[in-house]
C-alpha cells in the first residue's frame, strides 16, 4: 500500500499560499491601475534585477526559451550556423537555436554535469558561431575555459542561465559572461512567478536595443517598427509579483544552500552515490541549488523505494538528455552523458522543505542501501 505523500518533489500551491495576502494586494493594485503590459512594475523589476545580477540591462521576456531564441536572433544566428550546447539541458536550449534558424550541436558534460570545455573544442567546425553553456542546477560553468575557446575561434557565448539566478563563478553572476543570458521565472525555478516568465540579460547596448524591439513586434520606444519582431513580453502583473519575491530572494538562496548542506552531510558516506559539489567546496563557485541532482546505483529501485515512502523525486528532463531525442534528428553519440542518464536522480530541494523533511529523505535513502547491502552479501 502506497504511503501518503510526505515530501512532494515540489509544492506548487506553496508558490501562492506562502505569500497569499501580499499577492492578493498586488493583483488588486495592478488590476485597478489597468497596468497589464509594459508598465512601471516591469521597468522597476528590470532595473532592480539588473542591479542584483550586476548587469547593465535586464529585459522581461515571456519565458526563458523565448529569451534564448531572441538572443540567437539578435546575434544573427541563421541557416548553416552551428551552435554548440551541452546535451544535459532542457530541450528548450536546442529549440531556441532551431527556431532562430541554426543547427544545435550537442556535446557531453563533465563530472559536475556542466558543459565540458574539451568536448566543445572537439565539436568546433568552420560553421560554428556560438557556444551555449547551461548553468545547470544553479551552478555556473568554467567560464574562463569557455571564454578562452570562444576568443580563439571568434565565437559568441549565449548563456542558458535559466536555472542560475544569483549563481556565481569567480564572483560574477551567471548571465553576465556572454553576449546575453537568460533566466526563467517558471514557478518551480528559484525565483518563480505564477505562470510563465523569463528575462534576457546583456551588457551590450546594441543587443539591448535589438532585444527590446524583438520582444515587442519590432517596435522602438517611439512605436516605429524597425525590424520583424515577435510578441514575447513579460506580463506586467508577473513582473509586479517577481518584484515582490525578489525582496526575499537572498534568504531563499541561503535556505537552498542549507538544505544542500544537510544532504551533503547526511549522504556523503554512501559509496553508492555521487553527490553534487557541496556549498562552498570550491572557491570559484557560488551555487544556488536550483536542483539537488545525485548519481545513484540501482537508481530506478531507489526512486521506487522513495516513492513508497511518500517522497517525490524526478529524473532530469523526464530521463533523457537532448541528443537522446532521436525524433529531433540528432545522431551524435555521447557515451559519458548516456551513462550519466542511467544514474541521475533529483531529490526534493526547495524552500517549502523543513530540516526534518530533508532528514527523512536521507534516512529513506540510507535504509534503501542498507537493505541492498544485506541482499548483496547474501
Ligand atoms: C526552465 C529551463 C528553460 C526554459 O525556461 P522557460 O522559462 O520555461 O522557457 C531553459 N533551459 C533550462 C536549463 C531550464 O531549466
mmCIF file of C-alpha atoms and ligand atoms in Angstrom:
data_model
loop_
_atom_site.group_PDB
_atom_site.id
_atom_site.type_symbol
_atom_site.label_atom_id
_atom_site.label_comp_id
_atom_site.label_asym_id
_atom_site.label_seq_id
_atom_site.Cartn_x
_atom_site.Cartn_y
_atom_site.Cartn_z
ATOM 1 C CA UNK A 1 0.000 0.000 0.000
ATOM 2 C CA UNK A 2 1.397 3.383 -1.014
ATOM 3 C CA UNK A 3 2.118 5.754 1.848
ATOM 4 C CA UNK A 4 0.541 9.212 1.788
ATOM 5 C CA UNK A 5 2.882 11.766 0.159
ATOM 6 C CA UNK A 6 5.098 13.251 2.843
ATOM 7 C CA UNK A 7 7.644 15.139 0.813
ATOM 8 C CA UNK A 8 6.435 16.160 -2.655
ATOM 9 C CA UNK A 9 9.179 16.961 -5.165
ATOM 10 C CA UNK A 10 7.808 20.488 -5.436
ATOM 11 C CA UNK A 11 4.882 22.106 -3.650
ATOM 12 C CA UNK A 12 3.206 24.194 -6.398
ATOM 13 C CA UNK A 13 0.367 25.637 -4.280
ATOM 14 C CA UNK A 14 3.014 26.951 -1.873
ATOM 15 C CA UNK A 15 4.268 29.395 -4.563
ATOM 16 C CA UNK A 16 0.975 31.205 -3.989
ATOM 17 C CA UNK A 17 -0.086 30.173 -0.480
ATOM 18 C CA UNK A 18 3.202 31.073 1.241
ATOM 19 C CA UNK A 19 2.558 34.723 0.382
ATOM 20 C CA UNK A 20 -1.175 34.833 -0.376
ATOM 21 C CA UNK A 21 -2.104 38.092 1.332
ATOM 22 C CA UNK A 22 0.649 40.150 -0.289
ATOM 23 C CA UNK A 23 -0.036 38.611 -3.692
ATOM 24 C CA UNK A 24 -3.748 39.447 -3.477
ATOM 25 C CA UNK A 25 -2.773 43.054 -2.748
ATOM 26 C CA UNK A 26 -0.587 43.086 -5.857
ATOM 27 C CA UNK A 27 -3.459 41.710 -8.003
ATOM 28 C CA UNK A 28 -5.763 44.479 -6.767
ATOM 29 C CA UNK A 29 -3.186 47.198 -7.191
ATOM 30 C CA UNK A 30 -2.126 46.215 -10.717
ATOM 31 C CA UNK A 31 -5.699 45.410 -11.742
ATOM 32 C CA UNK A 32 -7.129 48.727 -10.521
ATOM 33 C CA UNK A 33 -4.416 50.591 -12.397
ATOM 34 C CA UNK A 34 -5.121 48.537 -15.544
ATOM 35 C CA UNK A 35 -1.364 48.122 -15.758
ATOM 36 C CA UNK A 36 -1.099 44.908 -17.773
ATOM 37 C CA UNK A 37 1.527 45.335 -20.499
ATOM 38 C CA UNK A 38 4.944 47.054 -20.247
ATOM 39 C CA UNK A 39 4.078 49.293 -17.319
ATOM 40 C CA UNK A 40 6.106 50.714 -14.451
ATOM 41 C CA UNK A 41 6.204 47.448 -12.471
ATOM 42 C CA UNK A 42 8.087 45.778 -15.334
ATOM 43 C CA UNK A 43 10.559 48.661 -15.639
ATOM 44 C CA UNK A 44 11.135 48.679 -11.901
ATOM 45 C CA UNK A 45 11.668 44.914 -11.729
ATOM 46 C CA UNK A 46 14.064 45.000 -14.696
ATOM 47 C CA UNK A 47 16.105 47.738 -13.047
ATOM 48 C CA UNK A 48 16.272 46.023 -9.663
ATOM 49 C CA UNK A 49 17.152 42.650 -11.156
ATOM 50 C CA UNK A 50 19.902 44.189 -13.308
ATOM 51 C CA UNK A 51 21.356 45.713 -10.173
ATOM 52 C CA UNK A 52 21.069 42.412 -8.301
ATOM 53 C CA UNK A 53 22.873 40.485 -11.044
ATOM 54 C CA UNK A 54 25.395 43.241 -11.728
ATOM 55 C CA UNK A 55 24.370 43.594 -15.373
ATOM 56 C CA UNK A 56 23.774 46.682 -17.471
ATOM 57 C CA UNK A 57 20.382 45.537 -18.807
ATOM 58 C CA UNK A 58 17.612 43.096 -17.963
ATOM 59 C CA UNK A 59 14.557 42.817 -20.216
ATOM 60 C CA UNK A 60 11.456 40.871 -19.174
ATOM 61 C CA UNK A 61 10.510 38.214 -21.743
ATOM 62 C CA UNK A 62 7.514 35.846 -21.863
ATOM 63 C CA UNK A 63 9.716 32.881 -20.856
ATOM 64 C CA UNK A 64 13.378 31.825 -20.907
ATOM 65 C CA UNK A 65 13.002 29.767 -24.092
ATOM 66 C CA UNK A 66 11.915 32.894 -25.959
ATOM 67 C CA UNK A 67 14.706 34.859 -24.267
ATOM 68 C CA UNK A 68 17.268 32.447 -25.753
ATOM 69 C CA UNK A 69 15.525 32.434 -29.123
ATOM 70 C CA UNK A 70 15.556 36.228 -29.298
ATOM 71 C CA UNK A 71 19.205 36.334 -28.187
ATOM 72 C CA UNK A 72 20.194 33.974 -31.035
ATOM 73 C CA UNK A 73 18.248 36.125 -33.480
ATOM 74 C CA UNK A 74 19.887 39.263 -32.124
ATOM 75 C CA UNK A 75 23.400 37.878 -32.721
ATOM 76 C CA UNK A 76 22.333 36.881 -36.223
ATOM 77 C CA UNK A 77 22.283 33.074 -35.993
ATOM 78 C CA UNK A 78 20.864 31.782 -39.246
ATOM 79 C CA UNK A 79 20.885 28.951 -41.786
ATOM 80 C CA UNK A 80 24.033 26.763 -41.716
ATOM 81 C CA UNK A 81 25.243 28.269 -38.419
ATOM 82 C CA UNK A 82 26.093 25.726 -35.746
ATOM 83 C CA UNK A 83 25.618 26.383 -32.046
ATOM 84 C CA UNK A 84 27.293 24.060 -29.512
ATOM 85 C CA UNK A 85 25.319 23.222 -26.383
ATOM 86 C CA UNK A 86 25.522 20.728 -23.527
ATOM 87 C CA UNK A 87 23.159 17.789 -24.078
ATOM 88 C CA UNK A 88 22.334 17.752 -20.346
ATOM 89 C CA UNK A 89 19.881 20.643 -20.637
ATOM 90 C CA UNK A 90 16.234 21.264 -21.337
ATOM 91 C CA UNK A 91 15.198 20.696 -24.965
ATOM 92 C CA UNK A 92 14.352 24.424 -24.920
ATOM 93 C CA UNK A 93 18.044 25.333 -25.308
ATOM 94 C CA UNK A 94 18.249 23.455 -28.597
ATOM 95 C CA UNK A 95 14.772 24.543 -29.731
ATOM 96 C CA UNK A 96 15.792 28.193 -29.338
ATOM 97 C CA UNK A 97 18.710 27.627 -31.743
ATOM 98 C CA UNK A 98 16.465 25.703 -34.139
ATOM 99 C CA UNK A 99 13.802 28.405 -34.308
ATOM 100 C CA UNK A 100 16.418 31.096 -34.833
ATOM 101 C CA UNK A 101 17.363 29.090 -37.942
ATOM 102 C CA UNK A 102 20.604 27.469 -36.741
ATOM 103 C CA UNK A 103 21.723 23.904 -36.044
ATOM 104 C CA UNK A 104 22.091 22.884 -32.396
ATOM 105 C CA UNK A 105 25.129 20.626 -31.809
ATOM 106 C CA UNK A 106 25.019 18.654 -28.511
ATOM 107 C CA UNK A 107 28.174 17.792 -26.544
ATOM 108 C CA UNK A 108 28.998 15.919 -23.313
ATOM 109 C CA UNK A 109 29.063 17.311 -19.806
ATOM 110 C CA UNK A 110 31.744 16.709 -17.164
ATOM 111 C CA UNK A 111 31.640 15.102 -13.711
ATOM 112 C CA UNK A 112 29.882 18.173 -12.293
ATOM 113 C CA UNK A 113 27.161 17.762 -15.012
ATOM 114 C CA UNK A 114 28.083 21.078 -16.702
ATOM 115 C CA UNK A 115 29.363 21.544 -20.256
ATOM 116 C CA UNK A 116 32.804 20.026 -20.915
ATOM 117 C CA UNK A 117 35.124 22.639 -22.494
ATOM 118 C CA UNK A 118 37.215 19.880 -24.147
ATOM 119 C CA UNK A 119 34.088 18.449 -25.763
ATOM 120 C CA UNK A 120 33.246 21.954 -27.009
ATOM 121 C CA UNK A 121 36.702 22.222 -28.643
ATOM 122 C CA UNK A 122 36.262 18.898 -30.428
ATOM 123 C CA UNK A 123 32.847 19.932 -31.805
ATOM 124 C CA UNK A 124 34.004 23.191 -33.416
ATOM 125 C CA UNK A 125 33.724 23.327 -37.224
ATOM 126 C CA UNK A 126 34.047 26.231 -39.690
ATOM 127 C CA UNK A 127 30.274 26.704 -39.301
ATOM 128 C CA UNK A 128 30.296 27.108 -35.514
ATOM 129 C CA UNK A 129 29.025 30.528 -34.441
ATOM 130 C CA UNK A 130 28.274 30.267 -30.745
ATOM 131 C CA UNK A 131 28.525 28.238 -27.531
ATOM 132 C CA UNK A 132 25.606 27.929 -25.087
ATOM 133 C CA UNK A 133 26.683 26.758 -21.656
ATOM 134 C CA UNK A 134 23.733 25.705 -19.499
ATOM 135 C CA UNK A 135 24.372 26.896 -15.938
ATOM 136 C CA UNK A 136 22.753 23.736 -14.668
ATOM 137 C CA UNK A 137 21.177 23.152 -11.264
ATOM 138 C CA UNK A 138 22.241 26.611 -10.096
ATOM 139 C CA UNK A 139 25.966 26.181 -10.791
ATOM 140 C CA UNK A 140 27.939 28.274 -13.282
ATOM 141 C CA UNK A 141 30.258 26.516 -15.748
ATOM 142 C CA UNK A 142 34.015 27.171 -16.003
ATOM 143 C CA UNK A 143 33.570 30.441 -17.875
ATOM 144 C CA UNK A 144 37.335 31.104 -18.107
ATOM 145 C CA UNK A 145 37.871 27.956 -20.158
ATOM 146 C CA UNK A 146 34.852 28.671 -22.367
ATOM 147 C CA UNK A 147 35.820 32.310 -22.929
ATOM 148 C CA UNK A 148 39.335 31.234 -23.981
ATOM 149 C CA UNK A 149 37.857 28.836 -26.552
ATOM 150 C CA UNK A 150 35.373 31.466 -27.761
ATOM 151 C CA UNK A 151 38.151 34.056 -28.188
ATOM 152 C CA UNK A 152 40.432 31.624 -30.045
ATOM 153 C CA UNK A 153 37.722 30.719 -32.543
ATOM 154 C CA UNK A 154 35.802 34.000 -32.768
ATOM 155 C CA UNK A 155 32.611 32.568 -31.234
ATOM 156 C CA UNK A 156 29.865 34.255 -29.238
ATOM 157 C CA UNK A 157 28.700 32.934 -25.863
ATOM 158 C CA UNK A 158 24.989 32.964 -25.026
ATOM 159 C CA UNK A 159 24.268 31.600 -21.543
ATOM 160 C CA UNK A 160 21.340 29.406 -20.678
ATOM 161 C CA UNK A 161 21.238 30.567 -17.071
ATOM 162 C CA UNK A 162 17.534 29.684 -16.730
ATOM 163 C CA UNK A 163 18.392 27.781 -13.506
ATOM 164 C CA UNK A 164 21.075 30.075 -12.158
ATOM 165 C CA UNK A 165 19.815 33.433 -10.896
ATOM 166 C CA UNK A 166 22.494 34.662 -8.479
ATOM 167 C CA UNK A 167 24.869 31.742 -9.120
ATOM 168 C CA UNK A 168 28.449 32.988 -9.454
ATOM 169 C CA UNK A 169 31.748 31.967 -10.996
ATOM 170 C CA UNK A 170 34.711 33.882 -9.563
ATOM 171 C CA UNK A 171 32.346 36.416 -8.026
ATOM 172 C CA UNK A 172 30.481 37.198 -11.242
ATOM 173 C CA UNK A 173 26.821 36.268 -11.792
ATOM 174 C CA UNK A 174 25.604 33.743 -14.336
ATOM 175 C CA UNK A 175 24.099 35.505 -17.322
ATOM 176 C CA UNK A 176 26.687 38.309 -17.406
ATOM 177 C CA UNK A 177 29.568 36.445 -19.095
ATOM 178 C CA UNK A 178 28.213 36.017 -22.601
ATOM 179 C CA UNK A 179 26.781 38.421 -25.151
ATOM 180 C CA UNK A 180 23.450 37.612 -23.474
ATOM 181 C CA UNK A 181 21.990 35.247 -20.878
ATOM 182 C CA UNK A 182 18.502 34.193 -19.886
ATOM 183 C CA UNK A 183 16.727 33.475 -16.608
ATOM 184 C CA UNK A 184 13.452 31.561 -16.200
ATOM 185 C CA UNK A 185 10.715 32.530 -13.752
ATOM 186 C CA UNK A 186 8.754 29.281 -14.242
ATOM 187 C CA UNK A 187 7.002 28.591 -10.894
ATOM 188 C CA UNK A 188 9.424 25.832 -9.805
ATOM 189 C CA UNK A 189 12.517 27.902 -10.606
ATOM 190 C CA UNK A 190 14.379 29.601 -7.753
ATOM 191 C CA UNK A 191 12.575 32.894 -8.434
ATOM 192 C CA UNK A 192 9.211 31.660 -9.639
ATOM 193 C CA UNK A 193 6.139 33.615 -10.745
ATOM 194 C CA UNK A 194 2.538 32.414 -11.061
ATOM 195 C CA UNK A 195 2.883 31.151 -14.622
ATOM 196 C CA UNK A 196 5.442 31.550 -17.383
ATOM 197 C CA UNK A 197 8.051 34.282 -17.278
ATOM 198 C CA UNK A 198 11.669 34.968 -18.119
ATOM 199 C CA UNK A 199 14.219 37.615 -18.915
ATOM 200 C CA UNK A 200 17.236 38.294 -21.045
ATOM 201 C CA UNK A 201 20.404 39.823 -19.595
ATOM 202 C CA UNK A 202 23.005 41.782 -21.553
ATOM 203 C CA UNK A 203 25.757 44.335 -21.036
ATOM 204 C CA UNK A 204 25.743 45.266 -24.717
ATOM 205 C CA UNK A 205 23.900 48.452 -25.836
ATOM 206 C CA UNK A 206 23.239 47.179 -29.357
ATOM 207 C CA UNK A 207 21.944 43.797 -28.102
ATOM 208 C CA UNK A 208 19.675 45.634 -25.672
ATOM 209 C CA UNK A 209 18.258 47.831 -28.425
ATOM 210 C CA UNK A 210 17.587 44.847 -30.701
ATOM 211 C CA UNK A 211 16.130 42.632 -27.950
ATOM 212 C CA UNK A 212 13.770 45.390 -26.843
ATOM 213 C CA UNK A 213 12.367 45.563 -30.374
ATOM 214 C CA UNK A 214 12.377 41.787 -30.938
ATOM 215 C CA UNK A 215 10.155 41.208 -27.885
ATOM 216 C CA UNK A 216 7.650 43.881 -28.961
ATOM 217 C CA UNK A 217 6.764 43.441 -32.659
ATOM 218 C CA UNK A 218 9.977 45.082 -33.843
ATOM 219 C CA UNK A 219 8.857 48.425 -32.402
ATOM 220 C CA UNK A 220 11.109 51.020 -30.863
ATOM 221 C CA UNK A 221 10.015 53.031 -27.826
ATOM 222 C CA UNK A 222 8.518 55.623 -30.206
ATOM 223 C CA UNK A 223 6.233 52.935 -31.689
ATOM 224 C CA UNK A 224 8.013 52.917 -35.063
ATOM 225 C CA UNK A 225 8.507 49.397 -36.491
ATOM 226 C CA UNK A 226 12.188 48.956 -37.387
ATOM 227 C CA UNK A 227 12.524 45.180 -37.820
ATOM 228 C CA UNK A 228 10.474 41.980 -37.796
ATOM 229 C CA UNK A 229 9.659 41.164 -34.208
ATOM 230 C CA UNK A 230 7.644 38.831 -32.028
ATOM 231 C CA UNK A 231 5.265 39.342 -29.147
ATOM 232 C CA UNK A 232 7.214 37.990 -26.209
ATOM 233 C CA UNK A 233 6.876 40.400 -23.298
ATOM 234 C CA UNK A 234 6.850 39.556 -19.590
ATOM 235 C CA UNK A 235 3.365 40.372 -18.243
ATOM 236 C CA UNK A 236 3.376 43.424 -16.022
ATOM 237 C CA UNK A 237 1.409 41.511 -13.351
ATOM 238 C CA UNK A 238 4.064 38.771 -13.240
ATOM 239 C CA UNK A 239 6.741 41.462 -13.061
ATOM 240 C CA UNK A 240 4.985 43.029 -10.053
ATOM 241 C CA UNK A 241 4.852 39.603 -8.349
ATOM 242 C CA UNK A 242 8.512 38.920 -9.119
ATOM 243 C CA UNK A 243 9.481 42.354 -7.877
ATOM 244 C CA UNK A 244 7.961 41.451 -4.521
ATOM 245 C CA UNK A 245 9.563 37.974 -4.444
ATOM 246 C CA UNK A 246 12.955 39.498 -5.223
ATOM 247 C CA UNK A 247 12.854 41.192 -1.764
ATOM 248 C CA UNK A 248 13.392 37.822 -0.062
ATOM 249 C CA UNK A 249 15.449 36.122 -2.776
ATOM 250 C CA UNK A 250 18.712 36.149 -0.816
ATOM 251 C CA UNK A 251 17.024 34.349 2.087
ATOM 252 C CA UNK A 252 15.622 31.772 -0.360
ATOM 253 C CA UNK A 253 19.115 31.114 -1.740
ATOM 254 C CA UNK A 254 20.553 30.821 1.776
ATOM 255 C CA UNK A 255 17.881 28.264 2.660
ATOM 256 C CA UNK A 256 18.548 26.260 -0.527
ATOM 257 C CA UNK A 257 22.246 26.109 0.342
ATOM 258 C CA UNK A 258 21.373 24.985 3.876
ATOM 259 C CA UNK A 259 19.253 22.125 2.523
ATOM 260 C CA UNK A 260 22.075 21.137 0.146
ATOM 261 C CA UNK A 261 24.492 21.146 3.080
ATOM 262 C CA UNK A 262 22.206 18.770 5.043
ATOM 263 C CA UNK A 263 22.010 16.394 2.068
ATOM 264 C CA UNK A 264 25.768 16.549 1.711
ATOM 265 C CA UNK A 265 26.444 15.892 5.357
ATOM 266 C CA UNK A 266 23.904 13.052 5.606
ATOM 267 C CA UNK A 267 24.703 11.251 2.352
ATOM 268 C CA UNK A 268 28.436 11.764 1.981
ATOM 269 C CA UNK A 269 29.345 8.342 3.422
ATOM 270 C CA UNK A 270 27.268 6.310 0.945
ATOM 271 C CA UNK A 271 29.555 4.752 -1.671
ATOM 272 C CA UNK A 272 26.579 4.023 -3.960
ATOM 273 C CA UNK A 273 26.005 7.743 -4.545
ATOM 274 C CA UNK A 274 27.854 10.594 -6.225
ATOM 275 C CA UNK A 275 26.765 13.950 -4.805
ATOM 276 C CA UNK A 276 26.929 17.425 -6.334
ATOM 277 C CA UNK A 277 29.737 19.687 -5.070
ATOM 278 C CA UNK A 278 28.873 20.885 -1.548
ATOM 279 C CA UNK A 279 28.145 24.602 -0.971
ATOM 280 C CA UNK A 280 31.485 26.426 -0.582
ATOM 281 C CA UNK A 281 33.502 23.368 -1.610
ATOM 282 C CA UNK A 282 35.230 25.322 -4.387
ATOM 283 C CA UNK A 283 36.369 28.960 -4.059
ATOM 284 C CA UNK A 284 35.438 29.823 -7.689
ATOM 285 C CA UNK A 285 31.839 28.660 -7.429
ATOM 286 C CA UNK A 286 28.807 30.058 -5.605
ATOM 287 C CA UNK A 287 25.955 27.612 -6.303
ATOM 288 C CA UNK A 288 22.288 28.394 -5.674
ATOM 289 C CA UNK A 289 20.994 24.788 -5.893
ATOM 290 C CA UNK A 290 18.060 25.053 -8.269
ATOM 291 C CA UNK A 291 18.159 21.245 -8.009
ATOM 292 C CA UNK A 292 19.970 18.601 -5.993
ATOM 293 C CA UNK A 293 20.981 16.096 -8.635
ATOM 294 C CA UNK A 294 22.714 12.936 -7.471
ATOM 295 C CA UNK A 295 24.034 9.851 -9.251
ATOM 296 C CA UNK A 296 22.806 6.623 -7.699
ATOM 297 C CA UNK A 297 23.412 2.895 -8.072
ATOM 298 C CA UNK A 298 20.149 0.984 -8.586
ATOM 299 C CA UNK A 299 18.604 4.355 -9.428
ATOM 300 C CA UNK A 300 15.180 3.083 -10.516
ATOM 301 C CA UNK A 301 14.753 0.881 -7.443
ATOM 302 C CA UNK A 302 15.843 3.757 -5.212
ATOM 303 C CA UNK A 303 13.264 6.041 -6.843
ATOM 304 C CA UNK A 304 10.536 3.408 -6.310
ATOM 305 C CA UNK A 305 11.605 2.940 -2.678
ATOM 306 C CA UNK A 306 11.434 6.697 -2.032
ATOM 307 C CA UNK A 307 8.045 6.869 -3.732
ATOM 308 C CA UNK A 308 6.694 4.136 -1.455
ATOM 309 C CA UNK A 309 7.924 6.259 1.475
ATOM 310 C CA UNK A 310 5.962 9.247 0.125
ATOM 311 C CA UNK A 311 8.981 11.093 -1.303
ATOM 312 C CA UNK A 312 8.797 12.703 -4.735
ATOM 313 C CA UNK A 313 11.883 12.637 -6.962
ATOM 314 C CA UNK A 314 12.376 13.413 -10.643
ATOM 315 C CA UNK A 315 14.577 12.206 -13.461
ATOM 316 C CA UNK A 316 16.065 15.278 -15.135
ATOM 317 C CA UNK A 317 14.231 16.200 -18.361
ATOM 318 C CA UNK A 318 11.988 13.149 -17.945
ATOM 319 C CA UNK A 319 15.023 10.839 -18.144
ATOM 320 C CA UNK A 320 16.687 11.822 -21.426
ATOM 321 C CA UNK A 321 19.438 14.174 -22.485
ATOM 322 C CA UNK A 322 18.623 16.250 -25.572
ATOM 323 C CA UNK A 323 20.722 14.177 -28.042
ATOM 324 C CA UNK A 324 18.708 11.113 -26.975
ATOM 325 C CA UNK A 325 15.562 12.636 -28.536
ATOM 326 C CA UNK A 326 16.308 10.974 -31.881
ATOM 327 C CA UNK A 327 12.990 12.294 -33.300
ATOM 328 C CA UNK A 328 14.643 15.708 -33.432
ATOM 329 C CA UNK A 329 17.278 14.400 -35.851
ATOM 330 C CA UNK A 330 20.284 14.102 -33.531
ATOM 331 C CA UNK A 331 22.812 11.394 -34.421
ATOM 332 C CA UNK A 332 25.667 12.262 -32.022
ATOM 333 C CA UNK A 333 26.960 9.546 -29.678
ATOM 334 C CA UNK A 334 27.684 10.926 -26.216
ATOM 335 C CA UNK A 335 28.716 7.917 -24.091
ATOM 336 C CA UNK A 336 29.513 9.893 -20.928
ATOM 337 C CA UNK A 337 26.086 11.548 -20.959
ATOM 338 C CA UNK A 338 24.351 8.267 -21.836
ATOM 339 C CA UNK A 339 25.907 6.555 -18.804
ATOM 340 C CA UNK A 340 25.092 9.508 -16.582
ATOM 341 C CA UNK A 341 21.423 9.388 -17.564
ATOM 342 C CA UNK A 342 21.114 5.818 -16.271
ATOM 343 C CA UNK A 343 22.177 7.079 -12.844
ATOM 344 C CA UNK A 344 20.883 10.626 -12.291
ATOM 345 C CA UNK A 345 18.084 11.441 -9.875
ATOM 346 C CA UNK A 346 16.867 14.759 -8.478
ATOM 347 C CA UNK A 347 15.949 14.870 -4.786
ATOM 348 C CA UNK A 348 13.471 17.467 -3.455
ATOM 349 C CA UNK A 349 15.191 20.802 -2.859
ATOM 350 C CA UNK A 350 13.035 23.858 -2.320
ATOM 351 C CA UNK A 351 12.159 26.428 0.321
ATOM 352 C CA UNK A 352 8.992 24.584 1.415
ATOM 353 C CA UNK A 353 11.099 21.796 2.993
ATOM 354 C CA UNK A 354 11.791 21.630 6.715
ATOM 355 C CA UNK A 355 15.039 20.189 8.093
ATOM 356 C CA UNK A 356 13.023 17.167 9.234
ATOM 357 C CA UNK A 357 11.734 16.608 5.682
ATOM 358 C CA UNK A 358 15.314 16.543 4.393
ATOM 359 C CA UNK A 359 16.453 14.218 7.172
ATOM 360 C CA UNK A 360 13.523 11.915 6.389
ATOM 361 C CA UNK A 361 14.583 11.743 2.717
ATOM 362 C CA UNK A 362 18.177 10.976 3.756
ATOM 363 C CA UNK A 363 17.034 8.308 6.219
ATOM 364 C CA UNK A 364 14.970 6.630 3.494
ATOM 365 C CA UNK A 365 17.961 6.593 1.138
ATOM 366 C CA UNK A 366 20.231 5.099 3.813
ATOM 367 C CA UNK A 367 17.585 2.497 4.623
ATOM 368 C CA UNK A 368 17.405 1.503 0.922
ATOM 369 C CA UNK A 369 21.139 0.901 0.622
ATOM 370 C CA UNK A 370 21.365 -0.870 3.987
ATOM 371 C CA UNK A 371 18.858 -3.447 2.694
ATOM 372 C CA UNK A 372 20.680 -3.579 -0.683
ATOM 373 C CA UNK A 373 23.941 -4.382 1.067
ATOM 374 C CA UNK A 374 22.370 -7.239 3.019
ATOM 375 C CA UNK A 375 20.870 -8.612 -0.227
ATOM 376 C CA UNK A 376 24.253 -8.305 -1.998
ATOM 377 C CA UNK A 377 26.029 -10.102 0.849
ATOM 378 C CA UNK A 378 23.507 -12.984 0.912
HETATM 379 C C1 LIG B 1 13.469 26.026 -17.293
HETATM 380 C C2 LIG B 1 14.563 25.976 -18.294
HETATM 381 C C3 LIG B 1 14.439 26.528 -19.568
HETATM 382 C C4 LIG B 1 13.156 27.078 -20.093
HETATM 383 O O1 LIG B 1 12.619 28.095 -19.324
HETATM 384 P P1 LIG B 1 11.118 28.587 -19.621
HETATM 385 O O2 LIG B 1 11.005 29.861 -18.863
HETATM 386 O O3 LIG B 1 10.204 27.514 -19.120
HETATM 387 O O4 LIG B 1 11.003 28.773 -21.094
HETATM 388 C C5 LIG B 1 15.527 26.505 -20.412
HETATM 389 N N1 LIG B 1 16.690 25.963 -20.018
HETATM 390 C C6 LIG B 1 16.852 25.400 -18.810
HETATM 391 C C7 LIG B 1 18.177 24.843 -18.431
HETATM 392 C C8 LIG B 1 15.781 25.378 -17.919
HETATM 393 O O5 LIG B 1 15.932 24.788 -16.732
#
